[in-house]
Structures are given as C-alpha cells and as structure tokens.
Amino acid sequence: MASNNQKSTVGRLKSRPQFLAVREGEKRKGPLFLLEVLDRGEPESPPRCGFTVTKKHGNAVERNRMRRRLKEAVRLSAGFAMEPGHDYVIVARRDLLNAHFERLVGGLRERIENKQKIHGRNRPASGKNDGK
C-alpha cells in the first residue's frame, strides 16, 4: 500500500539540467550522503528526487547497490517527509555501502526534516564578515 501511495507523491529527476539546478539550492551534509534541496516555488506540485553515485565510490555493482539502497530508503519512509514543490538530490558517500539500513533511513529522514543545515549560495563566510 505504501508503494502505491509513494509513487503518486514522489517524482524522479531524470535529466542533467534538473540535477544541475538542484546544486544551486541548500546542502545538508551527512556521513552517508549529501542531500541537496531546491525549492522550485511550486507548492502544488509533488516533490521530485534524484540519486547520484560517482565512479570514485566503486565499480558498477557497488554503485548500483548504493543507488538501490537509497531508492528503497526513500520509498519506505523518507519520501513521506519530502515537501511538495521541492527537488531533492541524494549524493552517496562510500560508507553508505556497508551502513546498517536503519541508520541510512534514519539519517535520510533526519536530513530531509532538518532545515537548519548548511545552505548553498547564501551561506555566510565564518569569521570573515564581522563588520570590521
């Protein structure tokens, strides 16, 4: 039942321009992955999600396994925390391959729900803008 509901609520990012657009948004770092979030300004549209695993993280078998684990984590629980009108790109890190699945799901859900993380272009430089 959850998978039918999930398919209707979370879309997929498929083209390179869509992924590149999300890079300009907010970045939420974690030990297993980097979550990039972009508010498209369309609150009535469903959220969209994309997955990135670079070649430096292993061979094709390992990269596909990481991607499948991320997709399943989003499908089972994290997708319900995604806000309408937002795009999400999950960039895997090597530790994702051997992490416990519960840790992956918990970390993903935490990053999606927590908006107080590191921001993209609007991030102030620490210590360099003290007004002096």
CSV table of N, CA and C in Angstrom, one decimal:
chain,number,residue,atom,x,y,z
A,1,MET,N,0.8,-1.2,0.0
A,1,MET,CA,0.0,0.0,0.0
A,1,MET,C,0.9,1.2,0.0
A,2,ALA,N,1.9,1.2,0.8
A,2,ALA,CA,2.8,2.4,0.8
A,2,ALA,C,3.5,2.7,-0.5
A,3,SER,N,3.8,1.6,-1.3
A,3,SER,CA,4.4,1.9,-2.6
A,3,SER,C,3.5,2.6,-3.6
A,4,ASN,N,2.2,2.2,-3.6
A,4,ASN,CA,1.3,2.9,-4.4
A,4,ASN,C,1.1,4.3,-4.1
A,5,ASN,N,1.0,4.6,-2.8
A,5,ASN,CA,0.9,6.0,-2.3
A,5,ASN,C,2.2,6.8,-2.6
A,6,GLN,N,3.3,6.1,-2.5
A,6,GLN,CA,4.6,6.7,-2.7
A,6,GLN,C,4.8,7.1,-4.2
A,7,LYS,N,4.4,6.2,-5.1
A,7,LYS,CA,4.6,6.5,-6.5
A,7,LYS,C,3.8,7.8,-6.9
A,8,SER,N,2.7,8.0,-6.3
A,8,SER,CA,1.9,9.2,-6.7
A,8,SER,C,2.4,10.4,-6.0
A,9,THR,N,3.3,10.3,-5.0
A,9,THR,CA,3.7,11.5,-4.3
A,9,THR,C,5.1,12.0,-4.6
A,10,VAL,N,6.0,11.1,-5.0
A,10,VAL,CA,7.4,11.5,-5.3
A,10,VAL,C,7.8,11.2,-6.7
A,11,GLY,N,8.1,12.2,-7.5
A,11,GLY,CA,8.6,12.0,-8.8
A,11,GLY,C,10.1,11.8,-8.9
A,12,ARG,N,10.6,11.7,-10.1
A,12,ARG,CA,12.0,11.4,-10.3
A,12,ARG,C,12.6,12.6,-11.1
A,13,LEU,N,13.9,12.9,-10.7
A,13,LEU,CA,14.7,13.8,-11.5
A,13,LEU,C,15.4,12.9,-12.5
A,14,LYS,N,15.4,13.3,-13.8
A,14,LYS,CA,16.0,12.4,-14.8
A,14,LYS,C,17.0,13.0,-15.7
A,15,SER,N,16.9,14.3,-15.9
A,15,SER,CA,17.8,15.0,-16.9
A,15,SER,C,18.9,15.7,-16.2
A,16,ARG,N,20.0,15.9,-16.8
A,16,ARG,CA,21.2,16.6,-16.3
A,16,ARG,C,20.8,18.0,-15.8
A,17,PRO,N,20.1,18.8,-16.7
A,17,PRO,CA,19.7,20.2,-16.2
A,17,PRO,C,18.9,20.2,-14.9
A,18,GLN,N,18.1,19.2,-14.7
A,18,GLN,CA,17.4,19.1,-13.4
A,18,GLN,C,18.3,18.9,-12.2
A,19,PHE,N,19.3,18.0,-12.4
A,19,PHE,CA,20.2,17.8,-11.3
A,19,PHE,C,21.1,19.0,-11.1
A,20,LEU,N,21.5,19.7,-12.2
A,20,LEU,CA,22.4,20.8,-12.0
A,20,LEU,C,21.7,22.0,-11.3
A,21,ALA,N,20.4,22.1,-11.6
A,21,ALA,CA,19.6,23.2,-11.0
A,21,ALA,C,19.5,23.0,-9.4
A,22,VAL,N,19.4,21.7,-9.0
A,22,VAL,CA,19.3,21.5,-7.6
A,22,VAL,C,20.7,21.8,-6.9
A,23,ARG,N,21.8,21.7,-7.6
A,23,ARG,CA,23.1,22.0,-7.0
A,23,ARG,C,23.1,23.5,-6.5
A,24,GLU,N,22.3,24.4,-7.0
A,24,GLU,CA,22.3,25.8,-6.6
A,24,GLU,C,21.5,25.9,-5.3
A,25,GLY,N,20.8,24.9,-4.8
A,25,GLY,CA,20.0,25.0,-3.6
A,25,GLY,C,20.8,24.7,-2.3
A,26,GLU,N,20.0,24.4,-1.3
A,26,GLU,CA,20.6,24.1,0.0
A,26,GLU,C,21.3,22.8,0.1
A,27,LYS,N,22.3,22.7,0.9
A,27,LYS,CA,23.1,21.4,1.0
A,27,LYS,C,23.1,21.0,2.5
A,28,ARG,N,22.7,19.8,2.7
A,28,ARG,CA,22.7,19.2,4.0
A,28,ARG,C,23.6,18.0,4.1
A,29,LYS,N,24.7,18.2,4.8
A,29,LYS,CA,25.8,17.1,4.8
A,29,LYS,C,25.5,16.1,5.8
A,30,GLY,N,26.0,14.9,5.6
A,30,GLY,CA,25.9,13.8,6.5
A,30,GLY,C,27.0,12.8,6.2
A,31,PRO,N,27.2,11.8,7.1
A,31,PRO,CA,28.3,10.9,6.9
A,31,PRO,C,28.1,9.9,5.8
A,32,LEU,N,26.8,9.6,5.5
A,32,LEU,CA,26.5,8.6,4.5
A,32,LEU,C,26.2,9.2,3.1
A,33,PHE,N,25.8,10.5,3.1
A,33,PHE,CA,25.4,11.1,1.8
A,33,PHE,C,25.3,12.6,2.0
A,34,LEU,N,25.2,13.3,0.9
A,34,LEU,CA,24.9,14.7,0.9
A,34,LEU,C,23.6,14.9,0.3
A,35,LEU,N,22.7,15.7,0.9
A,35,LEU,CA,21.4,15.9,0.4
A,35,LEU,C,21.3,17.4,-0.1
A,36,GLU,N,21.0,17.5,-1.3
A,36,GLU,CA,20.8,18.8,-1.9
A,36,GLU,C,19.3,19.1,-2.1
A,37,VAL,N,18.9,20.3,-1.7
A,37,VAL,CA,17.4,20.6,-1.8
A,37,VAL,C,17.2,21.9,-2.5
A,38,LEU,N,16.2,21.9,-3.4
A,38,LEU,CA,15.9,23.1,-4.1
A,38,LEU,C,14.4,23.3,-4.0
A,39,ASP,N,14.0,24.5,-3.6
A,39,ASP,CA,12.5,24.9,-3.6
A,39,ASP,C,12.2,25.4,-5.0
A,40,ARG,N,11.4,24.7,-5.7
A,40,ARG,CA,11.0,25.2,-7.1
A,40,ARG,C,10.0,26.3,-7.1
A,41,GLY,N,9.4,26.5,-5.9
A,41,GLY,CA,8.4,27.6,-5.8
A,41,GLY,C,7.0,27.1,-6.4
A,42,GLU,N,6.8,25.8,-6.4
A,42,GLU,CA,5.5,25.3,-7.0
A,42,GLU,C,4.9,24.4,-5.9
A,43,PRO,N,4.3,25.0,-4.9
A,43,PRO,CA,3.8,24.2,-3.7
A,43,PRO,C,2.7,23.2,-4.1
A,44,GLU,N,2.1,23.3,-5.2
A,44,GLU,CA,1.1,22.3,-5.6
A,44,GLU,C,1.6,21.1,-6.3
A,45,SER,N,2.9,21.1,-6.8
A,45,SER,CA,3.5,20.0,-7.5
A,45,SER,C,4.1,19.0,-6.5
A,46,PRO,N,4.2,17.8,-6.9
A,46,PRO,CA,4.8,16.8,-6.0
A,46,PRO,C,6.3,17.0,-5.9
A,47,PRO,N,6.9,16.5,-4.8
A,47,PRO,CA,8.4,16.5,-4.7
A,47,PRO,C,9.0,15.6,-5.7
A,48,ARG,N,10.3,15.9,-6.1
A,48,ARG,CA,11.0,15.0,-7.0
A,48,ARG,C,12.3,14.7,-6.4
A,49,CYS,N,12.8,13.5,-6.7
A,49,CYS,CA,14.1,13.0,-6.1
A,49,CYS,C,15.0,12.4,-7.2
A,50,GLY,N,16.3,12.6,-7.0
A,50,GLY,CA,17.3,12.0,-7.9
A,50,GLY,C,18.4,11.5,-7.1
A,51,PHE,N,19.2,10.6,-7.6
A,51,PHE,CA,20.2,9.9,-6.9
A,51,PHE,C,21.5,10.0,-7.7
A,52,THR,N,22.6,10.2,-7.0
A,52,THR,CA,23.9,10.3,-7.7
A,52,THR,C,24.9,9.5,-6.9
A,53,VAL,N,25.6,8.6,-7.6
A,53,VAL,CA,26.7,7.8,-7.1
A,53,VAL,C,27.9,7.9,-8.1
A,54,THR,N,29.0,8.6,-7.7
A,54,THR,CA,30.1,8.8,-8.6
A,54,THR,C,31.0,7.6,-8.7
A,55,LYS,N,31.7,7.5,-9.8
A,55,LYS,CA,32.6,6.4,-10.1
A,55,LYS,C,33.7,6.2,-9.1
A,56,LYS,N,34.0,7.2,-8.3
A,56,LYS,CA,35.1,7.0,-7.3
A,56,LYS,C,34.7,6.2,-6.1
A,57,HIS,N,33.4,5.9,-6.1
A,57,HIS,CA,32.9,5.1,-5.0
A,57,HIS,C,32.8,3.6,-5.2
A,58,GLY,N,33.4,3.1,-6.3
A,58,GLY,CA,33.4,1.7,-6.6
A,58,GLY,C,33.0,1.3,-8.0
A,59,ASN,N,33.0,0.0,-8.2
A,59,ASN,CA,32.6,-0.4,-9.6
A,59,ASN,C,31.1,-0.3,-9.7
A,60,ALA,N,30.6,-0.7,-10.9
A,60,ALA,CA,29.2,-0.6,-11.2
A,60,ALA,C,28.3,-1.4,-10.3
A,61,VAL,N,28.7,-2.5,-9.9
A,61,VAL,CA,27.9,-3.4,-9.0
A,61,VAL,C,27.7,-2.6,-7.7
A,62,GLU,N,28.8,-2.1,-7.1
A,62,GLU,CA,28.7,-1.4,-5.8
A,62,GLU,C,27.9,-0.1,-6.0
A,63,ARG,N,28.1,0.6,-7.0
A,63,ARG,CA,27.3,1.9,-7.2
A,63,ARG,C,25.8,1.6,-7.4
A,64,ASN,N,25.5,0.6,-8.1
A,64,ASN,CA,24.1,0.2,-8.3
A,64,ASN,C,23.5,-0.2,-7.0
A,65,ARG,N,24.3,-0.9,-6.1
A,65,ARG,CA,23.8,-1.4,-4.8
A,65,ARG,C,23.5,-0.2,-3.9
A,66,MET,N,24.4,0.8,-4.0
A,66,MET,CA,24.2,2.0,-3.2
A,66,MET,C,22.9,2.8,-3.7
A,67,ARG,N,22.7,2.9,-5.0
A,67,ARG,CA,21.6,3.6,-5.5
A,67,ARG,C,20.3,2.8,-5.2
A,68,ARG,N,20.3,1.5,-5.2
A,68,ARG,CA,19.1,0.7,-4.8
A,68,ARG,C,18.8,0.9,-3.4
A,69,ARG,N,19.8,1.0,-2.5
A,69,ARG,CA,19.5,1.2,-1.1
A,69,ARG,C,18.9,2.5,-0.8
A,70,LEU,N,19.4,3.6,-1.5
A,70,LEU,CA,18.9,4.9,-1.4
A,70,LEU,C,17.4,5.0,-1.8
A,71,LYS,N,17.1,4.4,-3.0
A,71,LYS,CA,15.8,4.4,-3.5
A,71,LYS,C,14.8,3.7,-2.6
A,72,GLU,N,15.2,2.6,-2.0
A,72,GLU,CA,14.4,1.8,-1.1
A,72,GLU,C,14.2,2.6,0.2
A,73,ALA,N,15.2,3.3,0.7
A,73,ALA,CA,15.0,4.1,1.9
A,73,ALA,C,14.0,5.3,1.7
A,74,VAL,N,14.1,5.9,0.5
A,74,VAL,CA,13.1,6.9,0.1
A,74,VAL,C,11.7,6.3,0.0
A,75,ARG,N,11.6,5.2,-0.7
A,75,ARG,CA,10.3,4.6,-0.9
A,75,ARG,C,9.7,4.2,0.4
A,76,LEU,N,10.4,3.6,1.4
A,76,LEU,CA,9.8,3.1,2.6
A,76,LEU,C,9.4,4.2,3.6
A,77,SER,N,10.2,5.2,3.7
A,77,SER,CA,9.9,6.2,4.8
A,77,SER,C,10.2,7.6,4.5
A,78,ALA,N,11.4,7.9,3.9
A,78,ALA,CA,11.8,9.2,3.8
A,78,ALA,C,11.0,10.0,2.8
A,79,GLY,N,10.4,9.4,1.8
A,79,GLY,CA,9.7,10.1,0.8
A,79,GLY,C,8.5,10.8,1.4
A,80,PHE,N,7.9,10.3,2.5
A,80,PHE,CA,6.8,11.0,3.1
A,80,PHE,C,7.1,12.3,3.8
A,81,ALA,N,8.4,12.5,4.1
A,81,ALA,CA,8.9,13.7,4.7
A,81,ALA,C,9.2,14.8,3.7
A,82,MET,N,9.3,14.4,2.4
A,82,MET,CA,9.7,15.4,1.4
A,82,MET,C,8.5,16.4,1.2
A,83,GLU,N,8.9,17.7,1.0
A,83,GLU,CA,7.9,18.7,0.9
A,83,GLU,C,7.5,18.9,-0.6
A,84,PRO,N,6.2,19.2,-0.8
A,84,PRO,CA,5.8,19.4,-2.2
A,84,PRO,C,6.5,20.6,-2.8
A,85,GLY,N,6.7,20.6,-4.1
A,85,GLY,CA,7.4,21.7,-4.8
A,85,GLY,C,8.9,21.7,-4.6
A,86,HIS,N,9.5,20.7,-4.0
A,86,HIS,CA,10.9,20.7,-3.8
A,86,HIS,C,11.6,19.6,-4.6
A,87,ASP,N,12.8,19.8,-5.0
A,87,ASP,CA,13.6,18.8,-5.6
A,87,ASP,C,14.7,18.4,-4.7
A,88,TYR,N,15.0,17.1,-4.6
A,88,TYR,CA,16.0,16.5,-3.7
A,88,TYR,C,17.0,15.7,-4.6
A,89,VAL,N,18.3,15.9,-4.4
A,89,VAL,CA,19.3,15.1,-5.0
A,89,VAL,C,20.1,14.5,-3.8
A,90,ILE,N,20.2,13.1,-3.8
A,90,ILE,CA,21.0,12.5,-2.8
A,90,ILE,C,22.3,12.0,-3.4
A,91,VAL,N,23.4,12.5,-2.9
A,91,VAL,CA,24.7,12.1,-3.4
A,91,VAL,C,25.3,11.2,-2.4
A,92,ALA,N,25.5,9.9,-2.8
A,92,ALA,CA,26.0,8.9,-2.0
A,92,ALA,C,27.5,9.1,-1.6
A,93,ARG,N,27.9,8.6,-0.4
A,93,ARG,CA,29.3,8.5,0.0
A,93,ARG,C,29.6,7.1,0.1
A,94,ARG,N,30.9,6.7,0.1
A,94,ARG,CA,31.3,5.3,0.2
A,94,ARG,C,30.8,4.5,1.4
A,95,ASP,N,30.7,5.2,2.5
A,95,ASP,CA,30.2,4.5,3.8
A,95,ASP,C,28.8,4.0,3.6
A,96,LEU,N,28.0,4.5,2.7
A,96,LEU,CA,26.7,4.1,2.5
A,96,LEU,C,26.6,2.6,2.2
A,97,LEU,N,27.6,2.1,1.5
A,97,LEU,CA,27.6,0.7,1.0
A,97,LEU,C,27.4,-0.3,2.1
A,98,ASN,N,28.1,-0.1,3.3
A,98,ASN,CA,28.1,-1.1,4.4
A,98,ASN,C,27.4,-0.6,5.6
A,99,ALA,N,26.7,0.5,5.6
A,99,ALA,CA,26.0,1.0,6.7
A,99,ALA,C,24.7,0.2,6.9
A,100,HIS,N,24.3,0.1,8.2
A,100,HIS,CA,23.0,-0.6,8.5
A,100,HIS,C,21.9,0.2,7.8
A,101,PHE,N,20.9,-0.5,7.3
A,101,PHE,CA,19.8,0.1,6.6
A,101,PHE,C,19.0,1.0,7.5
A,102,GLU,N,18.8,0.7,8.8
A,102,GLU,CA,18.1,1.5,9.7
A,102,GLU,C,18.8,2.9,9.9
A,103,ARG,N,20.2,2.8,9.9
A,103,ARG,CA,21.0,4.1,10.0
A,103,ARG,C,20.8,4.9,8.8
A,104,LEU,N,20.7,4.3,7.6
A,104,LEU,CA,20.5,5.0,6.4
A,104,LEU,C,19.2,5.7,6.3
A,105,VAL,N,18.1,5.0,6.7
A,105,VAL,CA,16.8,5.5,6.7
A,105,VAL,C,16.6,6.6,7.7
A,106,GLY,N,17.2,6.4,8.9
A,106,GLY,CA,17.1,7.5,9.9
A,106,GLY,C,17.9,8.7,9.5
A,107,GLY,N,19.1,8.6,9.0
A,107,GLY,CA,19.9,9.7,8.5
A,107,GLY,C,19.2,10.5,7.4
A,108,LEU,N,18.6,9.8,6.5
A,108,LEU,CA,17.9,10.4,5.4
A,108,LEU,C,16.7,11.2,5.8
A,109,ARG,N,15.9,10.6,6.7
A,109,ARG,CA,14.7,11.2,7.2
A,109,ARG,C,15.1,12.5,8.0
A,110,GLU,N,16.2,12.4,8.8
A,110,GLU,CA,16.7,13.5,9.6
A,110,GLU,C,17.1,14.7,8.7
A,111,ARG,N,17.9,14.4,7.7
A,111,ARG,CA,18.3,15.4,6.8
A,111,ARG,C,17.2,16.1,6.0
A,112,ILE,N,16.2,15.3,5.7
A,112,ILE,CA,15.0,15.9,4.9
A,112,ILE,C,14.2,16.8,5.8
A,113,GLU,N,14.0,16.4,7.1
A,113,GLU,CA,13.2,17.1,8.0
A,113,GLU,C,13.9,18.3,8.6
A,114,ASN,N,15.2,18.2,8.7
A,114,ASN,CA,16.0,19.3,9.4
A,114,ASN,C,16.4,20.4,8.4
A,115,LYS,N,15.9,21.5,8.5
A,115,LYS,CA,16.2,22.6,7.6
A,115,LYS,C,17.3,23.5,8.1
A,116,GLN,N,17.8,23.2,9.3
A,116,GLN,CA,18.9,24.1,9.9
A,116,GLN,C,20.3,23.7,9.5
A,117,LYS,N,20.5,23.0,8.4
A,117,LYS,CA,21.8,22.5,7.9
A,117,LYS,C,22.5,23.6,7.1
A,118,ILE,N,23.6,23.2,6.5
A,118,ILE,CA,24.4,24.1,5.7
A,118,ILE,C,23.7,24.5,4.4
A,119,HIS,N,23.6,25.8,4.1
A,119,HIS,CA,22.9,26.3,3.0
A,119,HIS,C,23.9,26.5,1.8
A,120,GLY,N,23.4,26.5,0.6
A,120,GLY,CA,24.2,26.7,-0.6
A,120,GLY,C,24.8,28.1,-0.8
A,121,ARG,N,24.3,28.8,-1.7
A,121,ARG,CA,24.9,30.1,-2.1
A,121,ARG,C,24.8,31.2,-1.1
A,122,ASN,N,23.8,31.1,-0.2
A,122,ASN,CA,23.5,32.1,0.8
A,122,ASN,C,24.3,31.9,2.1
A,123,ARG,N,25.2,31.0,2.1
A,123,ARG,CA,26.0,30.7,3.3
A,123,ARG,C,27.0,31.8,3.7
A,124,PRO,N,26.9,32.4,4.9
A,124,PRO,CA,27.9,33.4,5.3
A,124,PRO,C,29.3,32.8,5.5
A,125,ALA,N,30.3,33.5,5.2
A,125,ALA,CA,31.7,33.0,5.4
A,125,ALA,C,31.9,33.2,6.9
A,126,SER,N,32.4,32.2,7.6
A,126,SER,CA,32.6,32.2,9.0
A,126,SER,C,33.8,33.1,9.3
A,127,GLY,N,33.6,34.1,10.2
A,127,GLY,CA,34.7,34.9,10.7
A,127,GLY,C,35.1,36.0,9.7
A,128,LYS,N,34.7,36.0,8.5
A,128,LYS,CA,35.2,37.0,7.6
A,128,LYS,C,34.3,38.1,7.4
A,129,ASN,N,33.0,38.1,7.9
A,129,ASN,CA,32.1,39.1,7.7
A,129,ASN,C,31.6,39.6,9.0
A,130,ASP,N,32.5,40.1,9.9
A,130,ASP,CA,32.2,40.5,11.2
A,130,ASP,C,31.9,42.0,11.3
A,131,GLY,N,31.9,42.7,10.1
A,131,GLY,CA,31.6,44.1,10.1
A,131,GLY,C,32.8,45.0,10.4
A,132,LYS,N,34.0,44.5,10.5
A,132,LYS,CA,35.2,45.4,10.9
A,132,LYS,C,36.0,45.6,9.7
